[in-house]
mmCIF file of C-alpha atoms in Angstrom:
data_model
loop_
_atom_site.group_PDB
_atom_site.id
_atom_site.type_symbol
_atom_site.label_atom_id
_atom_site.label_comp_id
_atom_site.label_asym_id
_atom_site.label_seq_id
_atom_site.Cartn_x
_atom_site.Cartn_y
_atom_site.Cartn_z
ATOM 1 C CA MET A 631 0.000 0.000 0.000
ATOM 2 C CA ALA A 632 1.575 3.270 -1.121
ATOM 3 C CA LEU A 633 1.397 6.424 0.987
ATOM 4 C CA THR A 634 0.192 9.544 -0.720
ATOM 5 C CA ALA A 635 2.312 12.663 -0.741
ATOM 6 C CA SER A 636 -0.225 14.502 1.400
ATOM 7 C CA THR A 637 0.017 11.833 4.103
ATOM 8 C CA THR A 638 3.800 11.897 4.295
ATOM 9 C CA ALA A 639 4.027 15.690 4.064
ATOM 10 C CA ALA A 640 1.454 16.410 6.774
ATOM 11 C CA PRO A 641 2.695 19.127 9.108
ATOM 12 C CA ALA A 642 3.480 18.149 12.666
ATOM 13 C CA ALA A 643 0.531 18.863 14.894
ATOM 14 C CA VAL A 644 0.922 22.015 16.934
ATOM 15 C CA VAL A 645 0.606 20.982 20.553
ATOM 16 C CA GLN A 646 -1.888 23.238 22.258
ATOM 17 C CA PRO A 647 -0.341 24.814 25.321
ATOM 18 C CA SER A 648 -1.266 23.200 28.616
ATOM 19 C CA GLU A 649 -2.482 25.151 31.647
ATOM 20 C CA GLN A 650 1.143 25.267 32.819
ATOM 21 C CA ASP A 651 2.329 26.599 29.440
ATOM 22 C CA THR A 652 -0.401 29.232 29.277
ATOM 23 C CA ALA A 653 0.133 30.314 32.889
ATOM 24 C CA TRP A 654 3.878 30.745 32.268
ATOM 25 C CA MET A 655 3.311 32.725 29.075
ATOM 26 C CA ILE A 656 0.956 35.105 30.890
ATOM 27 C CA ALA A 657 3.262 35.436 33.907
ATOM 28 C CA ALA A 658 6.339 35.944 31.715
ATOM 29 C CA HIS A 659 4.556 38.594 29.648
ATOM 30 C CA GLN A 660 3.418 40.450 32.757
ATOM 31 C CA ALA A 661 6.932 40.227 34.223
ATOM 32 C CA ASN A 662 8.349 41.637 30.976
ATOM 33 C CA LEU A 663 5.879 44.535 31.066
ATOM 34 C CA ALA A 664 6.771 45.224 34.707
ATOM 35 C CA GLU A 665 10.524 45.061 34.009
ATOM 36 C CA ILE A 666 10.196 47.448 31.074
ATOM 37 C CA ALA A 667 8.217 49.938 33.182
ATOM 38 C CA THR A 668 10.477 49.756 36.237
ATOM 39 C CA GLY A 669 13.586 49.760 34.048
ATOM 40 C CA LYS A 670 12.448 53.072 32.564
ATOM 41 C CA MET A 671 11.875 54.377 36.110
ATOM 42 C CA ALA A 672 15.434 53.379 37.020
ATOM 43 C CA GLN A 673 16.743 55.405 34.096
ATOM 44 C CA ASP A 674 14.680 58.425 35.149
ATOM 45 C CA LYS A 675 14.898 58.296 38.939
ATOM 46 C CA GLY A 676 18.068 56.331 39.666
ATOM 47 C CA SER A 677 20.903 58.312 41.176
ATOM 48 C CA SER A 678 23.700 55.867 40.374
ATOM 49 C CA ALA A 679 25.111 55.014 36.972
ATOM 50 C CA GLU A 680 24.822 51.345 37.966
ATOM 51 C CA VAL A 681 21.031 51.497 38.521
ATOM 52 C CA LYS A 682 20.513 53.592 35.388
ATOM 53 C CA GLY A 683 22.606 51.126 33.364
ATOM 54 C CA LEU A 684 20.789 48.095 34.723
ATOM 55 C CA GLY A 685 17.476 49.803 34.012
ATOM 56 C CA GLN A 686 18.477 50.370 30.388
ATOM 57 C CA ARG A 687 19.696 46.775 30.028
ATOM 58 C CA PHE A 688 16.451 45.399 31.485
ATOM 59 C CA VAL A 689 14.303 47.542 29.179
ATOM 60 C CA THR A 690 16.258 46.331 26.136
ATOM 61 C CA ASP A 691 16.355 42.658 27.129
ATOM 62 C CA HIS A 692 12.758 42.376 28.339
ATOM 63 C CA THR A 693 11.482 44.196 25.238
ATOM 64 C CA LYS A 694 13.216 41.565 23.074
ATOM 65 C CA LEU A 695 11.964 38.671 25.228
ATOM 66 C CA ASP A 696 8.436 40.031 25.146
ATOM 67 C CA ALA A 697 8.414 40.520 21.373
ATOM 68 C CA SER A 698 9.178 36.831 20.802
ATOM 69 C CA LEU A 699 6.795 35.729 23.558
ATOM 70 C CA THR A 700 3.960 37.850 22.154
ATOM 71 C CA ALA A 701 4.512 36.408 18.665
ATOM 72 C CA LEU A 702 4.429 32.867 20.088
ATOM 73 C CA ALA A 703 1.250 33.598 22.064
ATOM 74 C CA GLN A 704 -0.451 34.867 18.898
ATOM 75 C CA LYS A 705 0.629 31.745 17.021
ATOM 76 C CA LEU A 706 -0.773 29.532 19.798
ATOM 77 C CA ASN A 707 -3.947 31.629 20.267
ATOM 78 C CA VAL A 708 -3.045 32.541 23.857
ATOM 79 C CA THR A 709 -4.458 35.897 24.920
ATOM 80 C CA LEU A 710 -1.983 37.921 26.963
ATOM 81 C CA PRO A 711 -3.039 40.646 29.408
ATOM 82 C CA ALA A 712 -2.369 44.277 28.558
ATOM 83 C CA GLU A 713 -0.657 45.146 31.837
ATOM 84 C CA PRO A 714 1.333 43.721 34.743
ATOM 85 C CA ASN A 715 -0.472 41.896 37.558
ATOM 86 C CA ALA A 716 -1.759 43.655 40.690
ATOM 87 C CA GLU A 717 1.363 42.880 42.736
ATOM 88 C CA GLN A 718 3.658 44.187 39.995
ATOM 89 C CA LYS A 719 1.554 47.337 39.628
ATOM 90 C CA ALA A 720 1.722 47.925 43.399
ATOM 91 C CA VAL A 721 5.529 47.653 43.295
ATOM 92 C CA ALA A 722 5.675 50.047 40.334
ATOM 93 C CA ASP A 723 3.420 52.497 42.186
ATOM 94 C CA LYS A 724 5.674 52.302 45.249
ATOM 95 C CA LEU A 725 8.755 52.950 43.112
ATOM 96 C CA GLN A 726 7.011 55.789 41.294
ATOM 97 C CA ALA A 727 6.100 57.418 44.625
ATOM 98 C CA ALA A 728 9.650 57.101 45.980
ATOM 99 C CA ALA A 729 11.889 60.115 45.824
ATOM 100 C CA ALA A 730 14.677 59.901 43.284
ATOM 101 C CA GLY A 731 18.082 59.203 44.793
ATOM 102 C CA ASP A 732 19.808 56.654 46.993
ATOM 103 C CA ALA A 733 16.592 55.419 48.643
ATOM 104 C CA PHE A 734 15.055 54.794 45.221
ATOM 105 C CA ASP A 735 18.180 52.930 44.074
ATOM 106 C CA LYS A 736 18.083 50.614 47.109
ATOM 107 C CA MET A 737 14.344 49.980 46.756
ATOM 108 C CA TRP A 738 14.733 49.312 43.030
ATOM 109 C CA ILE A 739 17.560 46.798 43.559
ATOM 110 C CA GLU A 740 15.535 44.993 46.264
ATOM 111 C CA GLN A 741 12.448 44.883 44.068
ATOM 112 C CA GLN A 742 14.392 43.669 41.043
ATOM 113 C CA LEU A 743 16.090 40.895 43.020
ATOM 114 C CA ALA A 744 12.704 39.646 44.234
ATOM 115 C CA ALA A 745 11.129 39.891 40.774
ATOM 116 C CA HIS A 746 13.977 38.101 38.995
ATOM 117 C CA THR A 747 14.075 35.354 41.654
ATOM 118 C CA LYS A 748 10.349 34.780 41.105
ATOM 119 C CA SER A 749 10.827 34.782 37.301
ATOM 120 C CA MET A 750 13.674 32.263 37.513
ATOM 121 C CA LYS A 751 11.523 29.876 39.581
ATOM 122 C CA ALA A 752 8.523 30.181 37.242
ATOM 123 C CA THR A 753 10.695 29.750 34.153
ATOM 124 C CA GLN A 754 12.445 26.687 35.592
ATOM 125 C CA GLN A 755 9.017 25.219 36.372
ATOM 126 C CA GLU A 756 7.988 25.743 32.738
ATOM 127 C CA ILE A 757 11.196 24.105 31.518
ATOM 128 C CA ASP A 758 10.578 21.134 33.842
ATOM 129 C CA LYS A 759 6.785 20.743 33.537
ATOM 130 C CA GLY A 760 5.690 22.494 30.345
ATOM 131 C CA GLU A 761 4.138 20.410 27.593
ATOM 132 C CA ALA A 762 4.203 22.495 24.409
ATOM 133 C CA ALA A 763 7.695 22.279 22.927
ATOM 134 C CA GLN A 764 7.595 25.844 21.577
ATOM 135 C CA VAL A 765 6.699 27.272 24.977
ATOM 136 C CA LYS A 766 9.403 25.235 26.710
ATOM 137 C CA GLN A 767 11.881 26.520 24.105
ATOM 138 C CA ALA A 768 10.812 30.097 24.871
ATOM 139 C CA ALA A 769 11.409 29.448 28.573
ATOM 140 C CA GLU A 770 14.808 27.904 27.810
ATOM 141 C CA ALA A 771 15.709 30.976 25.728
ATOM 142 C CA ALA A 772 14.554 33.365 28.476
ATOM 143 C CA MET A 773 16.332 31.633 31.358
ATOM 144 C CA PRO A 774 19.911 32.796 30.573
ATOM 145 C CA VAL A 775 18.701 36.407 30.264
ATOM 146 C CA ILE A 776 16.796 36.305 33.564
ATOM 147 C CA THR A 777 19.719 34.555 35.276
ATOM 148 C CA ALA A 778 22.204 37.125 33.954
ATOM 149 C CA HIS A 779 19.991 39.944 35.272
ATOM 150 C CA HIS A 780 19.772 38.228 38.659
ATOM 151 C CA GLU A 781 23.548 37.786 38.788
ATOM 152 C CA ALA A 782 24.092 41.469 37.909
ATOM 153 C CA LEU A 783 21.669 42.451 40.680
ATOM 154 C CA MET A 784 23.406 40.147 43.177
ATOM 155 C CA LYS A 785 26.725 41.761 42.296
ATOM 156 C CA ALA A 786 25.286 45.282 42.630
ATOM 157 C CA ALA A 787 23.262 44.651 45.809
ATOM 158 C CA PRO A 788 26.052 45.223 48.374
ATOM 159 C CA ASP A 789 26.818 48.633 46.811
ATOM 160 C CA PHE A 790 23.308 49.707 47.842
ATOM 161 C CA GLY A 791 23.184 48.114 51.276
ATOM 162 C CA VAL A 792 21.021 45.246 50.027
ATOM 163 C CA LYS A 793 21.694 41.685 51.142
ATOM 164 C CA PRO A 794 21.799 39.461 48.043
ATOM 165 C CA GLN A 795 18.996 36.898 47.864
#
């Protein structure tokens, strides 16, 4: 029995994202939005070149991560929220209300350490438990960026009187 060309050339089925995959995509998108917003604040309100530089780096990196994540979500028909989650918005509001200067720098470093720690855990969970290969690949691509940000924050933390997490 001969196989027809259409049978052998059938595209691989796109695995619909699981609840885990969808939850990570939403959380990662919201984290990217929050990092972009707070990174811009660091550039505006930071008093040290280190905080301003990290803010710029985070805006650039999270904008790139979010562009690829948003494209993947569209491809997989996953609807992403338009803004960060309530906790992230509360942190941004707190940072926005803080006076520019050393106190802002310390608060920003603390907040960024906590946010990147949370992102690393969520991304590792997606790598370990995700089901859709494309989503797991996105998590695997994001992990070195998030880890590098965390390491930069850990290195900077003592300069601002923050105990590294």
